[in-house]
mmCIF file of C-alpha atoms in Angstrom:
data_model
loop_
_atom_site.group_PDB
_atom_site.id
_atom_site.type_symbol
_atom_site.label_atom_id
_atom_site.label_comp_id
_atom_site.label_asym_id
_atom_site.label_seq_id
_atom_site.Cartn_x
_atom_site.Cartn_y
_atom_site.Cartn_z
ATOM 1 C CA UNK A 1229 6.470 -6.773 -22.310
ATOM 2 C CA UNK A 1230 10.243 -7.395 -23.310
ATOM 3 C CA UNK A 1231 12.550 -9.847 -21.620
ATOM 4 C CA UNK A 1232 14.397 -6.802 -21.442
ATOM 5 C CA UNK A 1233 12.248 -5.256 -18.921
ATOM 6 C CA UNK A 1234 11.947 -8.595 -16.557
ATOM 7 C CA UNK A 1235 14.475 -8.431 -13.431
ATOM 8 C CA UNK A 1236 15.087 -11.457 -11.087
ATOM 9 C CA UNK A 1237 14.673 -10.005 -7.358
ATOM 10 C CA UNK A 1238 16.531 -11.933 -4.675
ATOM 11 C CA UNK A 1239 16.376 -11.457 -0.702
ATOM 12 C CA UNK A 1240 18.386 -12.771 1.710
ATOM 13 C CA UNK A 1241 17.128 -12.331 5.027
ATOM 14 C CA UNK A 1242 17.643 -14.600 8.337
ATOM 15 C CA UNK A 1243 16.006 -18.222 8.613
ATOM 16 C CA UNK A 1244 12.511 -18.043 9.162
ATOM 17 C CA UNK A 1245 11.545 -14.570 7.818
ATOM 18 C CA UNK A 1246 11.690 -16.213 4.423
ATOM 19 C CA UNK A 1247 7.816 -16.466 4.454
ATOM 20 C CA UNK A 1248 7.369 -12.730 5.529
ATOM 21 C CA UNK A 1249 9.722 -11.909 2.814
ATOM 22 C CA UNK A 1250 7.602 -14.265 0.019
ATOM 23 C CA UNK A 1251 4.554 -12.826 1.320
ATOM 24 C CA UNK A 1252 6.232 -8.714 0.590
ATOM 25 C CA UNK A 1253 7.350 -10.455 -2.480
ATOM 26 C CA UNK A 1254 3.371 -11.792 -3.656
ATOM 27 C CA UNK A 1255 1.782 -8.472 -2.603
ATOM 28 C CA UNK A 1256 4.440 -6.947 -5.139
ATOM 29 C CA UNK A 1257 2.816 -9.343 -7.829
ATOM 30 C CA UNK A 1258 6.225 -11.319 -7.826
ATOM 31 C CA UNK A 1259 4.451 -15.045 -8.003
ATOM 32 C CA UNK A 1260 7.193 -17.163 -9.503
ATOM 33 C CA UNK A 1261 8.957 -17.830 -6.712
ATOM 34 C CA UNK A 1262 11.819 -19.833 -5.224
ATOM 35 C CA UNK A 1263 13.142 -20.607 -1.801
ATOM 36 C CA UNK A 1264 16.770 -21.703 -0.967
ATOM 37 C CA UNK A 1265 18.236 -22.301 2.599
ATOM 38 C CA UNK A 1266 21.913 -20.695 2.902
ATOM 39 C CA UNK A 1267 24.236 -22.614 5.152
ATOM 40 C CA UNK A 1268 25.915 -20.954 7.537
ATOM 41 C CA UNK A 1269 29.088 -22.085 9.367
ATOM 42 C CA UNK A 1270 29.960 -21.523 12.894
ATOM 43 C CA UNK A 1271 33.308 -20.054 12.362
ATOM 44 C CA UNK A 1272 33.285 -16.624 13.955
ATOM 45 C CA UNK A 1273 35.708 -14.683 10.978
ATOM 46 C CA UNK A 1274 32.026 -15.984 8.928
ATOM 47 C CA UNK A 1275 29.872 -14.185 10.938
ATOM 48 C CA UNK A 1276 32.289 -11.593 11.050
ATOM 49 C CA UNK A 1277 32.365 -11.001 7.610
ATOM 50 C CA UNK A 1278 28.616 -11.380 6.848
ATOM 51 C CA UNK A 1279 27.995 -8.818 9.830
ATOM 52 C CA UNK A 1280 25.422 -10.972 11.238
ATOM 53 C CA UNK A 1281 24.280 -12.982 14.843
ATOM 54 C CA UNK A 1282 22.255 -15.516 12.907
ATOM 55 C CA UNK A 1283 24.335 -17.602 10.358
ATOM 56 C CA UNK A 1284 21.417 -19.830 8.798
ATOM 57 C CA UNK A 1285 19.763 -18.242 5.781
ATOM 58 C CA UNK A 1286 16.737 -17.648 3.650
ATOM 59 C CA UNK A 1287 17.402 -16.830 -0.091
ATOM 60 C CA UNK A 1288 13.591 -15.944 -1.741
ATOM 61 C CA UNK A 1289 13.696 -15.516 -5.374
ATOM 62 C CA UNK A 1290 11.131 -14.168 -7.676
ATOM 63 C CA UNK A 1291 10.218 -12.399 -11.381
ATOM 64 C CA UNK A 1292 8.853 -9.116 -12.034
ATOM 65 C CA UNK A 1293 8.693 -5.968 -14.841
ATOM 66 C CA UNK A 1294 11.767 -3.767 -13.763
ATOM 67 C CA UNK A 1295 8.807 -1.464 -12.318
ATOM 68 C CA UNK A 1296 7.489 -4.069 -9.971
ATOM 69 C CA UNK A 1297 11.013 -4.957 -9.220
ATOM 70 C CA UNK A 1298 11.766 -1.541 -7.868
ATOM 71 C CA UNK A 1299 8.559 -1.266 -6.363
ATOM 72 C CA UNK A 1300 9.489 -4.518 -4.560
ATOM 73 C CA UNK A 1301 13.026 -3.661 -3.129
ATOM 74 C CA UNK A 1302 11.796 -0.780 -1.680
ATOM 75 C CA UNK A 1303 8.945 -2.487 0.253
ATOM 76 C CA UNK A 1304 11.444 -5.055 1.591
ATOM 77 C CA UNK A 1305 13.692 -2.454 2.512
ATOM 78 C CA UNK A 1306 10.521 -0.636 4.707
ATOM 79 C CA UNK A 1307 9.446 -3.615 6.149
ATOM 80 C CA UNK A 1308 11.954 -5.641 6.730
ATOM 81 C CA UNK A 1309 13.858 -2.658 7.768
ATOM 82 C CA UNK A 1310 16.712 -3.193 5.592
ATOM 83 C CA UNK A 1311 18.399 -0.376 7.288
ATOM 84 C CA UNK A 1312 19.196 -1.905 10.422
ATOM 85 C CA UNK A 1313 22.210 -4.212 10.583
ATOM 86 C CA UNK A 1314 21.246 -7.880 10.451
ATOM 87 C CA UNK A 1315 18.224 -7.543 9.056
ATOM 88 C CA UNK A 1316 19.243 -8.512 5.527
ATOM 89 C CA UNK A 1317 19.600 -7.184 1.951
ATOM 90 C CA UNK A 1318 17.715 -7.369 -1.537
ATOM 91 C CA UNK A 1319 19.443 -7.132 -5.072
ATOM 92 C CA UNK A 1320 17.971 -7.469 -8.759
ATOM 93 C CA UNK A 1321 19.165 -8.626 -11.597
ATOM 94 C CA UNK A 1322 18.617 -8.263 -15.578
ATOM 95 C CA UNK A 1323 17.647 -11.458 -17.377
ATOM 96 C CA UNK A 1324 19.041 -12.075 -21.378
ATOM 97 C CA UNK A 1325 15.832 -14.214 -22.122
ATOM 98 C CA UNK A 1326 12.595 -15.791 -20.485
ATOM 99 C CA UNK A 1327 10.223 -18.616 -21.452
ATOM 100 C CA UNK A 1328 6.801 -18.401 -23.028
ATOM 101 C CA UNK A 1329 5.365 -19.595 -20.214
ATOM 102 C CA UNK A 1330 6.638 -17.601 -17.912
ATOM 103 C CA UNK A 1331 6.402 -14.120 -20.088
ATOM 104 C CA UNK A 1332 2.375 -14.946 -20.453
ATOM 105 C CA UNK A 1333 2.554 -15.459 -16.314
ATOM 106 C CA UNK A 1334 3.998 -11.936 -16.088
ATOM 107 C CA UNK A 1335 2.135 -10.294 -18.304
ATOM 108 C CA UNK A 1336 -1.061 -10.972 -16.607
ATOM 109 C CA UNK A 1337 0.363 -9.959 -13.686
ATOM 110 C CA UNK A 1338 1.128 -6.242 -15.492
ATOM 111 C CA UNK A 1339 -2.652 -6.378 -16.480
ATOM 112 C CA UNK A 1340 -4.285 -7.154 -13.258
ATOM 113 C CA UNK A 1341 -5.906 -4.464 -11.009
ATOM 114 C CA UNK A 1342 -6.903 -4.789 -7.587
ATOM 115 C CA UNK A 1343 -5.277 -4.693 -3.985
ATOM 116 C CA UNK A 1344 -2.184 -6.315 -4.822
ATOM 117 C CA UNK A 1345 -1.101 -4.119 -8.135
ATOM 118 C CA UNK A 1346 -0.954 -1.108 -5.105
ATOM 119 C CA UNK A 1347 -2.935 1.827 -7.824
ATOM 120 C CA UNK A 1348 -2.440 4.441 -5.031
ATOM 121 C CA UNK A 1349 1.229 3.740 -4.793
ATOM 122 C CA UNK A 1350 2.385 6.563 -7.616
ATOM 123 C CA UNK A 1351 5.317 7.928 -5.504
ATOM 124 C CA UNK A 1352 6.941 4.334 -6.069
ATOM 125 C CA UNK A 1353 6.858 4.729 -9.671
ATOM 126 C CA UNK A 1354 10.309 6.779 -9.773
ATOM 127 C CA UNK A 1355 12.759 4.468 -11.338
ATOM 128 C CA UNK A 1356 15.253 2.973 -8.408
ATOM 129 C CA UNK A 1357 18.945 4.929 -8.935
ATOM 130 C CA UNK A 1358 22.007 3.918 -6.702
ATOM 131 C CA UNK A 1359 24.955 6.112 -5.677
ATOM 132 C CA UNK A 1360 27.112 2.743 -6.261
ATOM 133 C CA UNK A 1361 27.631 -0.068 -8.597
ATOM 134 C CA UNK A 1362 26.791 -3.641 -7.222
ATOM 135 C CA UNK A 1363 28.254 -6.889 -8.733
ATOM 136 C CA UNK A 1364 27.364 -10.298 -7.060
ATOM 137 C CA UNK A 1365 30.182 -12.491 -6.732
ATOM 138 C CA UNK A 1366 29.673 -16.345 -7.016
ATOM 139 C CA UNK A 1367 32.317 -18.940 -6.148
ATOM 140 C CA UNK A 1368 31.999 -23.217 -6.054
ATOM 141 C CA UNK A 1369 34.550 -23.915 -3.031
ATOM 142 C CA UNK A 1370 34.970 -26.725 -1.045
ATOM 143 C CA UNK A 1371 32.697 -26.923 1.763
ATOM 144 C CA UNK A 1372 35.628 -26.740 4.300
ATOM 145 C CA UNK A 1373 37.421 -23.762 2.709
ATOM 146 C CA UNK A 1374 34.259 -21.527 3.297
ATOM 147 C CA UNK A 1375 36.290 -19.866 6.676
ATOM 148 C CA UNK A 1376 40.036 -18.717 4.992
ATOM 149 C CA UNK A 1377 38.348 -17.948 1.845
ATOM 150 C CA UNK A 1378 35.542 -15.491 3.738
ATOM 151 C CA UNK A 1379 38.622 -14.509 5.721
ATOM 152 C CA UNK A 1380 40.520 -13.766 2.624
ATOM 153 C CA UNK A 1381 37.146 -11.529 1.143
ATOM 154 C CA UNK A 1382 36.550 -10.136 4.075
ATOM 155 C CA UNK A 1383 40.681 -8.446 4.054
ATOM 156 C CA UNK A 1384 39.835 -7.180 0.410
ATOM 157 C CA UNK A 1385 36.591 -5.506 1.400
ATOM 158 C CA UNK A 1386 34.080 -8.186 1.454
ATOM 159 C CA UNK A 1387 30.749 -6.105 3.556
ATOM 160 C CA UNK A 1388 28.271 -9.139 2.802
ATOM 161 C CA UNK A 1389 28.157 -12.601 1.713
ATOM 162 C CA UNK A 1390 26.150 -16.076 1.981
ATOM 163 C CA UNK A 1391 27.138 -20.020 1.273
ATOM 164 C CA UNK A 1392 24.802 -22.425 -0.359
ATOM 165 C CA UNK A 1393 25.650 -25.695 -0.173
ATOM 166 C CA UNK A 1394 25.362 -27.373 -3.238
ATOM 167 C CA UNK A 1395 26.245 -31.215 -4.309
ATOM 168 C CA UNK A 1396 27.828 -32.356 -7.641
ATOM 169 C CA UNK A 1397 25.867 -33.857 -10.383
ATOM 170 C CA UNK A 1398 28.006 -35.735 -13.026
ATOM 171 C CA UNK A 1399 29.654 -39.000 -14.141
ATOM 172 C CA UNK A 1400 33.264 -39.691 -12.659
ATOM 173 C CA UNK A 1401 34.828 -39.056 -15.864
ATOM 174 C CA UNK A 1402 34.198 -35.475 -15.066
ATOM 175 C CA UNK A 1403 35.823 -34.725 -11.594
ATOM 176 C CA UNK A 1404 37.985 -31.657 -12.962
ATOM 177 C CA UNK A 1405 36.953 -28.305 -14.579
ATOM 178 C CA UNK A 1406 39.649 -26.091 -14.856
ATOM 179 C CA UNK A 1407 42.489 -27.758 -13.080
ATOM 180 C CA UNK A 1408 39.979 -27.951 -10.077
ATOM 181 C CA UNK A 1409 39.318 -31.535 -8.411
ATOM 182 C CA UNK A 1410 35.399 -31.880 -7.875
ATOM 183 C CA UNK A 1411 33.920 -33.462 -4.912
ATOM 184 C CA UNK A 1412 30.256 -34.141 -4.291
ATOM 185 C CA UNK A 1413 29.962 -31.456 -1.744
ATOM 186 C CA UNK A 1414 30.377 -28.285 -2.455
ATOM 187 C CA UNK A 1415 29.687 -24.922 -0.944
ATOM 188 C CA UNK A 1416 28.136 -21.745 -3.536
ATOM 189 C CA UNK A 1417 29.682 -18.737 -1.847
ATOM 190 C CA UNK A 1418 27.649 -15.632 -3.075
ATOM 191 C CA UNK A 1419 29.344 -11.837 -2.378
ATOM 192 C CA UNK A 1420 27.217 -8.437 -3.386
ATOM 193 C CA UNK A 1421 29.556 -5.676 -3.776
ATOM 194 C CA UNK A 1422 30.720 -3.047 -5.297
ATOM 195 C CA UNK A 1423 31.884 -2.885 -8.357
ATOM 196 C CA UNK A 1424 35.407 -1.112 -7.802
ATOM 197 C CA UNK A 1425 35.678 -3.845 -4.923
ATOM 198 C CA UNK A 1426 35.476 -6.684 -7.671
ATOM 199 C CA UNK A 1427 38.919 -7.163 -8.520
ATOM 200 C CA UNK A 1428 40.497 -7.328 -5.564
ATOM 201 C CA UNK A 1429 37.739 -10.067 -3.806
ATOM 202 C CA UNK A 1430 38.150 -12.311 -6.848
ATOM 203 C CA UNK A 1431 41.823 -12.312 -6.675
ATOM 204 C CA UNK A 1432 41.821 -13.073 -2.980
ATOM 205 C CA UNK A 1433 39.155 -15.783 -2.990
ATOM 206 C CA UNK A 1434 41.471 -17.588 -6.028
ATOM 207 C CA UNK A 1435 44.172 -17.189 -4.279
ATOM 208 C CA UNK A 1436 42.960 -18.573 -1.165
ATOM 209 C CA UNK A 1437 41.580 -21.797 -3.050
ATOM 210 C CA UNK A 1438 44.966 -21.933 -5.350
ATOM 211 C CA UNK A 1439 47.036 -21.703 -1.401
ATOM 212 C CA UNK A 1440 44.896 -24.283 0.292
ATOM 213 C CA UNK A 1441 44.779 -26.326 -2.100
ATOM 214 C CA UNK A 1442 46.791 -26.467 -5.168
ATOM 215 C CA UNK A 1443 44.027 -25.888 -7.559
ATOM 216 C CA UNK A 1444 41.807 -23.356 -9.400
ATOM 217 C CA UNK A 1445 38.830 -21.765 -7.853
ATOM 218 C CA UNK A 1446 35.841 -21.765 -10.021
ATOM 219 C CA UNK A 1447 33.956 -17.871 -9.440
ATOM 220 C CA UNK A 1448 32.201 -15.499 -11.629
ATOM 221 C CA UNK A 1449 30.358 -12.002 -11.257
ATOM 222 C CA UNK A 1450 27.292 -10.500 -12.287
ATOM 223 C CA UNK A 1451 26.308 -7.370 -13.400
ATOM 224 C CA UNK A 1452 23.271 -5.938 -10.373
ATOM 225 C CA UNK A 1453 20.808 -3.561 -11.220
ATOM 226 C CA UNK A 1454 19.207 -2.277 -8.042
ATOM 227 C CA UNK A 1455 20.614 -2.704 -4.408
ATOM 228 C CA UNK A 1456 18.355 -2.599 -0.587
ATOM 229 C CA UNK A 1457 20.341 -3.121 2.616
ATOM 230 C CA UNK A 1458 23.682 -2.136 1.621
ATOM 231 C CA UNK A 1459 25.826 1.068 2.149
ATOM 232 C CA UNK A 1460 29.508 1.681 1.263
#
């Protein structure tokens, strides 16, 4: 197996079906797994935005063959029932390189048999294809920007996102990157959309941060393979 052919799976679903959506994600053979709690915020142009009741998040991460991947975001999609509003969304990613360690983990995995490697499953072989391209959008903002700069993605198309809240690490001497002030608290605002909507939510989150408060906003965007729970 290639590094080539692992994908990193992510779902974001509301707090407390995190488990259901680990346990989708372990019947899929996707063991390596991570957990992350997304912060929501009470301000309603947030839950506008995301399209959501519930602000508080579960982010479940995990590693499979591109197969298993797309194996895997179609079961969430079924069983979470991905097509209802609310319910959440699933994404994958392409990876540029993978340990040892975890490659041997995987590749076990791709060798096992037995009622978790689903045999009788052959209609869920068919290679995942999407009618749009998906980027996801990630952004380090201040923790008390997170409603004018959803506000501001939200005007330039935003249909989904989710905030992290994250905390510096670092020695004083390094409280700027890129004309950009850094405080301990900070807030990882992550967007998945398309990719002709790109442009335009980059440009409004930076200038939201550059308005509010002087200084550079920090935000990237990555390439997405596969996409569950999103239309547009």
């Amino acid at each position: 197996m290639s590094h080539k052919s692992i994908k990193l799976a992510a779902a974001i679903v509301n707090r407390g079906a995190g488990n259901r959506a680990a346990a989708i994600f372990h019947t899929y053979n996707h063991e390596i797994l991570l957990a992350v709690r997304g912060h929501g915020t009470a301000s309603s142009a947030v839950m506008d935005c995301l399209g959501l009741d519930e602000p508080e998040k579960d982010l479940v991460l995990g590693l499979s063959s591109k197969t298993g991947a797309d194996r895997l975001l179609r079961a969430l999609g079924r069983e979470m029932e991905f097509c209802k509003p609310g319910h959440g969304i699933a994404f994958t990613l392409s990876l540029t390189g993978i340990s040892f360690a975890a490659m041997d983990i995987l590749s076990r995995h791709e060798d096992q048999t037995g009622p978790n490697s689903r045999p009788a499953e052959h209609k869920e072989d068919i290679p995942m294809t999407n009618s749009h391209s998906y980027e996801l959008i990630a952004s380090v903002i201040h923790t008390d920007l997170s409603a004018p700069v959803m506000e501001a993605a939200r005007k330039a198309g935003c249909q989904g996102g989710t905030l992290i809240k994250a905390r510096e690490i670092g020695s004083d001497a390094g409280k700027k990157l890129f004309g950009m002030t850094l405080s301990q608290e900070k807030a990882i605002l992550l967007i998945l959309t398309p990719t002709s909507l790109r442009a335009p939510i980059l440009k409004s989150i930076c200038e939201t941060v550059m308005k509010e408060t002087g200084e550079h906003a920090v935000a990237i965007s990555l390439p997405v393979d596969a996409v569950e729970g999103l239309t547009g």
